[in-house]
CSV table of C-alpha atoms in Angstrom, one decimal:
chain,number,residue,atom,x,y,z
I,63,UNK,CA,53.5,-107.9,20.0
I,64,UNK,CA,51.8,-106.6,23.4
I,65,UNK,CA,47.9,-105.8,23.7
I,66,UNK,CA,48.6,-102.1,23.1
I,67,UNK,CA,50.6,-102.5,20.2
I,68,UNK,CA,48.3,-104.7,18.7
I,69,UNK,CA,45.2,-102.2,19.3
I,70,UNK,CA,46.5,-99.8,17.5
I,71,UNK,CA,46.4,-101.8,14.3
I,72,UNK,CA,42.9,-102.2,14.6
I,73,UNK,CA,40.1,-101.1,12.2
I,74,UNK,CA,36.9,-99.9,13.7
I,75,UNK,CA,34.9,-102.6,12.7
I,76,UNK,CA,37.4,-105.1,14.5
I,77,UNK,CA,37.5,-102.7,18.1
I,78,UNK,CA,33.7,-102.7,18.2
I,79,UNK,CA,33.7,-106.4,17.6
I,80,UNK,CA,36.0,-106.9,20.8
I,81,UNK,CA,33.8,-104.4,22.6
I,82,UNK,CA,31.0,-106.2,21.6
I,83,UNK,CA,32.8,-109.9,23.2
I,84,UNK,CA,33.2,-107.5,26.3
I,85,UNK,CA,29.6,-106.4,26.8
I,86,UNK,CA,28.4,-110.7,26.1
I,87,UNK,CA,31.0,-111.6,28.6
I,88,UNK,CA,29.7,-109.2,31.3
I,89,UNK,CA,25.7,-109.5,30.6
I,90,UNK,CA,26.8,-113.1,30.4
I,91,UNK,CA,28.1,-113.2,34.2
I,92,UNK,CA,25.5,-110.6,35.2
I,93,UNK,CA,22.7,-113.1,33.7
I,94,UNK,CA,24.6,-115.8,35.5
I,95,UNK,CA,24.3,-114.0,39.0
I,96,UNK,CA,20.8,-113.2,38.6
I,97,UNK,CA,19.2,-116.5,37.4
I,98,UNK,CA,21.8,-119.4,39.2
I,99,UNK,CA,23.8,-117.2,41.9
I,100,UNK,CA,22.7,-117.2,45.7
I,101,UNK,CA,19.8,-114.9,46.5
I,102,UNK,CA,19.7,-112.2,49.0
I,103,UNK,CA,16.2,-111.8,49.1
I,104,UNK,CA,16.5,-108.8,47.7
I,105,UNK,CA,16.0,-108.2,44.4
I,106,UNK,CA,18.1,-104.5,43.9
I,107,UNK,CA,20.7,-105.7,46.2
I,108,UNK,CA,21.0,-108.9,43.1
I,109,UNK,CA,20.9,-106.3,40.9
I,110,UNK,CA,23.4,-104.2,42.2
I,111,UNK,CA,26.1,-107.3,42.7
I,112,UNK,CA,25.2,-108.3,39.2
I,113,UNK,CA,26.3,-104.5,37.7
I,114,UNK,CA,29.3,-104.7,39.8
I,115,UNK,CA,30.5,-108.4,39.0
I,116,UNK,CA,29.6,-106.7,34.8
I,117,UNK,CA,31.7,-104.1,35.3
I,118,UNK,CA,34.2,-106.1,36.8
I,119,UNK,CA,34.5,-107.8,33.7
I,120,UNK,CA,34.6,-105.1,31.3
I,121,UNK,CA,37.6,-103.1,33.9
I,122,UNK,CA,39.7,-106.8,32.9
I,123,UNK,CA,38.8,-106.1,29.8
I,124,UNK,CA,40.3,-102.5,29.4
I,125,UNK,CA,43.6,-102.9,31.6
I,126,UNK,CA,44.0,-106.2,28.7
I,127,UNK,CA,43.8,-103.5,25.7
I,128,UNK,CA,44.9,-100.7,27.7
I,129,UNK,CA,41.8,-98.6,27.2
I,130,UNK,CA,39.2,-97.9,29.5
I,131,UNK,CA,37.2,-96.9,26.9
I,132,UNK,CA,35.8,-100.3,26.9
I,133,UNK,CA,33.8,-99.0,29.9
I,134,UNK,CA,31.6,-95.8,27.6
I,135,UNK,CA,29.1,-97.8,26.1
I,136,UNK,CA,28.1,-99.8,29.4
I,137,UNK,CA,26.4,-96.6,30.8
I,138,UNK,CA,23.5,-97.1,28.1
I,139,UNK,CA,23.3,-100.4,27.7
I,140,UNK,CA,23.1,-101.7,31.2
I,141,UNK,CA,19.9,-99.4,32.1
I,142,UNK,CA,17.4,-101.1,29.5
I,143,UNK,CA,18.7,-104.6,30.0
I,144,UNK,CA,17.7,-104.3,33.9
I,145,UNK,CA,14.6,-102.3,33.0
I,146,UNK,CA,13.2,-105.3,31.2
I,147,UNK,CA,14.8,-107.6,34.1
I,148,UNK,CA,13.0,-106.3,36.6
I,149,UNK,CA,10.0,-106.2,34.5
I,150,UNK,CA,9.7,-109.9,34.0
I,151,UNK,CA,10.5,-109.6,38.2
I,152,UNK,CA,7.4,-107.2,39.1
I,153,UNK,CA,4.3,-108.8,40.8
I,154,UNK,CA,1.0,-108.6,38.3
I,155,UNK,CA,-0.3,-106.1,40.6
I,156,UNK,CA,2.2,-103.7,39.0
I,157,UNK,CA,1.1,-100.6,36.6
I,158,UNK,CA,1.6,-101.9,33.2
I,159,UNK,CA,0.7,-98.4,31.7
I,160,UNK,CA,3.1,-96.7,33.7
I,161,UNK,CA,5.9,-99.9,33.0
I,162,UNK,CA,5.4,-99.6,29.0
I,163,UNK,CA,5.7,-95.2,29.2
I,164,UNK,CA,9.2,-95.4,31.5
I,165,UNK,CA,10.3,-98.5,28.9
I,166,UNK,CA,10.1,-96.9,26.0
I,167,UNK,CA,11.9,-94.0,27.1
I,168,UNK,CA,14.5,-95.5,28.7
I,169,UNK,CA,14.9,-97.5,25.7
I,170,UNK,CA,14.6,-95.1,23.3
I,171,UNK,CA,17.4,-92.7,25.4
I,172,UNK,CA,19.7,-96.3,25.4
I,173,UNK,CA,19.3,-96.9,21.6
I,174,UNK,CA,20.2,-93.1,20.9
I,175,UNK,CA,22.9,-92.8,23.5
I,176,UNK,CA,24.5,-95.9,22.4
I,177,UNK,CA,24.6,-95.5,18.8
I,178,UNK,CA,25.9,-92.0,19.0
I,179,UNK,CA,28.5,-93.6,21.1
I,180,UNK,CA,29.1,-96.3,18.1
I,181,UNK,CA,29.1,-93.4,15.7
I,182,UNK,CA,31.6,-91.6,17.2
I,183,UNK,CA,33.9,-94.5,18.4
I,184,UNK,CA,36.8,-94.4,15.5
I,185,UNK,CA,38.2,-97.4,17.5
I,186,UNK,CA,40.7,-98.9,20.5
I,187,UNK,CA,43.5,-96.9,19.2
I,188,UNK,CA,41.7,-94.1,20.4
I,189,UNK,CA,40.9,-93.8,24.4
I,190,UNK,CA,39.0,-90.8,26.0
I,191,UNK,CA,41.5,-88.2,26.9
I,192,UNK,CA,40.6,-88.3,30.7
I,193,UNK,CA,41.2,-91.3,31.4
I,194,UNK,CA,45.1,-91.3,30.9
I,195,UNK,CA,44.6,-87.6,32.6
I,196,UNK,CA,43.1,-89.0,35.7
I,197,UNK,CA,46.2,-92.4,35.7
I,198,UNK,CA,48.6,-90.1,34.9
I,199,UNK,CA,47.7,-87.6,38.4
I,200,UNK,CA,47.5,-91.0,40.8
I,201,UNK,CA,50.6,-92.0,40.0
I,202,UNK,CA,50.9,-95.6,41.5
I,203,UNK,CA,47.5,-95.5,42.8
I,204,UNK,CA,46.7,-95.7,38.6
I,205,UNK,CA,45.0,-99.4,38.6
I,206,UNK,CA,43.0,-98.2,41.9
I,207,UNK,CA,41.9,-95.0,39.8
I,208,UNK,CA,41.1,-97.2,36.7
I,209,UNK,CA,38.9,-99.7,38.6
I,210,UNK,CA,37.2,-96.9,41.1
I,211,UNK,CA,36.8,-93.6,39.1
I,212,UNK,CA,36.8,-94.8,35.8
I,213,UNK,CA,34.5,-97.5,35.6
I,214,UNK,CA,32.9,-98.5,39.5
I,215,UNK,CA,31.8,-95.0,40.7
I,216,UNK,CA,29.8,-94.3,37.4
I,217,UNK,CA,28.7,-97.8,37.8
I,218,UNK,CA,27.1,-96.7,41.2
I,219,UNK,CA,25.9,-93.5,40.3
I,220,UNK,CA,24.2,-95.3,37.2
I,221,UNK,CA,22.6,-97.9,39.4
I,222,UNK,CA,21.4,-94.9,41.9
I,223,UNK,CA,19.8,-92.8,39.5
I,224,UNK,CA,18.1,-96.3,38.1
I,225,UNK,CA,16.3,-96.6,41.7
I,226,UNK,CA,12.9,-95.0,41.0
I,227,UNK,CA,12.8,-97.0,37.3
I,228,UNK,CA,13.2,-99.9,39.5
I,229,UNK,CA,10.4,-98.5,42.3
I,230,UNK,CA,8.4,-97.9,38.9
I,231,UNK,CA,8.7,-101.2,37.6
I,232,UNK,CA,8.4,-103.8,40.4
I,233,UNK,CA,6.3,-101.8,43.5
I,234,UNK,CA,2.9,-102.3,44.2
I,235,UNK,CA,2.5,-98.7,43.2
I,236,UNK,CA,-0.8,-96.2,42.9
I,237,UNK,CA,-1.9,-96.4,39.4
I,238,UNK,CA,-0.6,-94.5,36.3
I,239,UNK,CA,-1.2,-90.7,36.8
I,240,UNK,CA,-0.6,-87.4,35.1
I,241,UNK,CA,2.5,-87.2,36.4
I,242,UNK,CA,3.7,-90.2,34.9
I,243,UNK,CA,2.6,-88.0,31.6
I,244,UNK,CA,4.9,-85.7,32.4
I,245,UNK,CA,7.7,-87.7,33.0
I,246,UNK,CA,7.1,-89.5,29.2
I,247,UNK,CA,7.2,-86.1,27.8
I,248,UNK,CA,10.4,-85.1,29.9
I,249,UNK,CA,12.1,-88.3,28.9
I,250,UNK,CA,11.6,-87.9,25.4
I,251,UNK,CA,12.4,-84.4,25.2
I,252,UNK,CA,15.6,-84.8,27.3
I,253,UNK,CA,16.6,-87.8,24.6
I,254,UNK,CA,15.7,-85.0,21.7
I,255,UNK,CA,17.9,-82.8,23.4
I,256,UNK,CA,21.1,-84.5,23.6
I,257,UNK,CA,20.2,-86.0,19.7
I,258,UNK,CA,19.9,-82.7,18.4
I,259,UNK,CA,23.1,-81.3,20.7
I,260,UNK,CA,25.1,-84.7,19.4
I,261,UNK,CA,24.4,-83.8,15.6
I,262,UNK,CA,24.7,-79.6,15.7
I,263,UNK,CA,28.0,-80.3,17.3
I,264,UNK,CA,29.4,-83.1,14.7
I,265,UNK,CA,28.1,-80.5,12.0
I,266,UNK,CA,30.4,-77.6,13.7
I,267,UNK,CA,32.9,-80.4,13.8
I,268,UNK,CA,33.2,-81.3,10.4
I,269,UNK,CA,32.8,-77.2,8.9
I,270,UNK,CA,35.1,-75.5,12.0
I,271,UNK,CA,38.3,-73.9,11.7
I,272,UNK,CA,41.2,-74.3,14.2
I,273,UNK,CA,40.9,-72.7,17.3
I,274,UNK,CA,37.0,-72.3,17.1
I,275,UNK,CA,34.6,-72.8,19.5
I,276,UNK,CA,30.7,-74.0,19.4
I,277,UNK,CA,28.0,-71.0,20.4
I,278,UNK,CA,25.4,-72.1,17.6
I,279,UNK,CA,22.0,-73.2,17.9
I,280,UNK,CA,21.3,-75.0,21.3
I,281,UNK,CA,25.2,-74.4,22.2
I,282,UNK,CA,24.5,-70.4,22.0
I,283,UNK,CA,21.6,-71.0,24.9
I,284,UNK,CA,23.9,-73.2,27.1
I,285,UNK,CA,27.3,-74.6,26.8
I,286,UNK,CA,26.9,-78.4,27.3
I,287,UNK,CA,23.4,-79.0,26.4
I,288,UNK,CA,24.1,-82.7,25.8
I,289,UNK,CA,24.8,-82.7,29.4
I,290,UNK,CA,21.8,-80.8,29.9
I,291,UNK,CA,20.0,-83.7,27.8
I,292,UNK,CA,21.3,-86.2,30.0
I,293,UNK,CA,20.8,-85.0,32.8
I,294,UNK,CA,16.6,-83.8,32.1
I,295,UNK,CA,16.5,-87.9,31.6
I,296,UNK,CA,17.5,-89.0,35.1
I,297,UNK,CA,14.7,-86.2,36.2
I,298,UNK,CA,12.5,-88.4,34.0
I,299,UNK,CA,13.4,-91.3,35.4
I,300,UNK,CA,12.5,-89.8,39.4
I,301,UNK,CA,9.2,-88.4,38.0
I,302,UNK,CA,8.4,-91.9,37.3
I,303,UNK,CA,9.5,-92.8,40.9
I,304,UNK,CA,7.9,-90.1,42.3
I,305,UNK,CA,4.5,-90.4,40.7
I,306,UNK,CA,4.3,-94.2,41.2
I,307,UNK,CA,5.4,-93.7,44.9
I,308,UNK,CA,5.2,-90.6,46.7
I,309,UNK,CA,6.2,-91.7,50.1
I,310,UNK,CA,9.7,-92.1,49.0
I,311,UNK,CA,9.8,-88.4,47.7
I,312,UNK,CA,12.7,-87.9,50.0
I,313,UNK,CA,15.3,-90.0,48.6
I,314,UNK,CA,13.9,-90.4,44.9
I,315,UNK,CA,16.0,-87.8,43.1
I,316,UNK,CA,19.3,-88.4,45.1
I,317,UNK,CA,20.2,-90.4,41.9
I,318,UNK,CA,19.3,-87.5,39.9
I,319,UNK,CA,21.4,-84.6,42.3
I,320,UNK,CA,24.3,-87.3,42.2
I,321,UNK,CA,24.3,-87.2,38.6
I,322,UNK,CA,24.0,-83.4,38.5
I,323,UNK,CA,27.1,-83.2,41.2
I,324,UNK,CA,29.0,-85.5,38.6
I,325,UNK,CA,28.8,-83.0,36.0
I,326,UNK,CA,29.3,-79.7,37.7
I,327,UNK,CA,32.3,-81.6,39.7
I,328,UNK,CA,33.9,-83.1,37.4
I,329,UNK,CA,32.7,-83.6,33.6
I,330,UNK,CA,32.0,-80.0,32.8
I,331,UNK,CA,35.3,-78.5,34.6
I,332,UNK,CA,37.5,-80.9,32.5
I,333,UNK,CA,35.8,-80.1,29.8
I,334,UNK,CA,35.8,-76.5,30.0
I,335,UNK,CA,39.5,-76.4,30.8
I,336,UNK,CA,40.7,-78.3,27.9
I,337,UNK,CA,38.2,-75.8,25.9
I,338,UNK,CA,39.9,-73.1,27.0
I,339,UNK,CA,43.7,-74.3,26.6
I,340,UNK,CA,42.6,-75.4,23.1
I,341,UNK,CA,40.2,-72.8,21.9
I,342,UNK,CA,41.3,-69.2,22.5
I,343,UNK,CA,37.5,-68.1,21.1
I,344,UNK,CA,36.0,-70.3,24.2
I,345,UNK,CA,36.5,-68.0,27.1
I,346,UNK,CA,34.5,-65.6,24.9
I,347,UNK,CA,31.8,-68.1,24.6
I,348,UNK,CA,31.8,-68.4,28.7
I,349,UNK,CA,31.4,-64.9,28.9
I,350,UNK,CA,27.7,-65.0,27.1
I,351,UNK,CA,26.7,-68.3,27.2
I,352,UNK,CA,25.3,-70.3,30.6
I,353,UNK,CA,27.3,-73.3,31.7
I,354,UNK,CA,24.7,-75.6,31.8
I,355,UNK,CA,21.0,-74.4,32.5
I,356,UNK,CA,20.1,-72.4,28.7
I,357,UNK,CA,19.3,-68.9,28.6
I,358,UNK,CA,19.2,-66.1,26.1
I,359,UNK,CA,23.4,-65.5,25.5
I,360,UNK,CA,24.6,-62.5,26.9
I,361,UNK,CA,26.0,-59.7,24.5
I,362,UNK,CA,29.5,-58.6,25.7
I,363,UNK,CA,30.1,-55.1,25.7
I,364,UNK,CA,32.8,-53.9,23.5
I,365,UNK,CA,35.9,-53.0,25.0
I,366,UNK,CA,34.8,-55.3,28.5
């Protein structure tokens, strides 16, 4: 019986366990890199070969069950894990204020983000519908799409947007400020966001009848607000570079516009076309509601 076959016999309980091996297997090489691998003198540049050799591992891991949604959890759990690396890394001259404020939300947004994923994992019988979409358009190229697209690329843009939590963390930095406030109270509310995004849609989800689409609640003032969520937390993250180091205000939210070119380039398009294939009520919805940034809904004039 092959890998996939076998997969497909799997209860949830058993898939999240061989996740689970996965993510120790990865951490487990990333740990070794860190603390017995050469040294470049450079302790982002560690950090980055580290992600890379992780997700490394967990790409064997999905082309061994077929499913590359072995790779969705590791944008959640990788974040906090380095946070508290490169804490343990930062001189004692380092902000401790402004190190416990950007840990707790960065924790807190890891916690929530990976336990919705848990919740809403039914198991390795089921795979993210865009990532046989995006195998099935390169053709032969499909292995080079599976290790690039699917699982390196978000690695990067992960490990870009996590730049000013590392200039947070480990530069000698100006002491905490009130912008460090406001980048505690962005964090948190972007986490709140998404949570109350996650649970408005799963109660549509479970009440909906075929063919309709989401427009209540945060969903009438924009039409991916989880997105919206997500995003407001890498603008969290650059507050936090930004207020601890003001000189690098010129690169420090390239992480944050990369994410934001991720969603509008790719994520939210999918999405919305599959919407509209599936859903004939969502075009509807796309004439009142914002794409992404939430305002009031528009009201659609009868007969336009």
């Amino acid at each position: 019986m092959s890998t996939g076959e076998t997969t497909q016999r799997l209860s949830k309980g058993a898939s999240l366990l061989r996740v689970a091996i996965a993510y120790v297997a990865a951490i487990g090489v990333a740990a070794a890199w860190l603390y017995a691998g050469p040294d470049t003198a450079h302790l982002w540049l560690d950090s980055l070969i580290a992600d890379l050799l992780a997700t490394l591992v967990i790409f064997g891991f999905s082309r061994a069950y077929r499913n590359s949604s072995f790779y969705d959890a590791y944008w959640s759990v990788v974040p906090p894990l380095f946070a508290v690396y490169w804490w343990t890394e930062a001189g004692p001259d380092a902000d401790q204020a402004r190190i416990w404020l950007v840990l707790v939300v960065v924790w807190f947004w890891a916690v929530r983000l990976t336990a919705n994923w848990v919740y809403a994992f039914p198991g390795l019988h089921h795979e993210d519908w865009r990532y046989p979409l995006l195998r099935e358009r390169a053709g032969k190229a499909e292995a080079l799409v599976d290790l690039m697209g699917i699982h390196v690329v978000p690695t990067l843009q992960v490990f870009l947007g996590m730049l000013p939590l590392y200039v947070a963390v480990t530069g000698l930095t100006r002491d905490l400020g009130w912008l460090d406030l406001v980048a505690f109270a962005v964090g948190v509310g972007a986490v709140v966001l998404e949570w109350a995004a996650d649970v408005q849609m799963y109660r549509f989800a479970a009440t909906k009848q075929p063919g309709q689409a989401m427009d209540r609640g945060l969903w009438g003032w924009s039409r991916h607000p989880n997105y919206l969520g997500e995003l407001t937390f890498w603008v969290s993250l650059a507050l936090f570079g930004l207020s601890a180091s003001p000189d690098d205000w010129w690169w420090i939210f390239v992480g944050t516009a990369a994410m934001l070119a991720m969603f509008l380039g790719a994520s939210i398009p999918m999405m919305e076309q599959r919407s509209l294939e599936r859903r004939p009520e969502y075009a509807d919805v796309v004439a009142r509601v914002p794409m992404l940034f939430p305002r009031p809904p528009r009201r659609v004039r009868a007969g336009a």
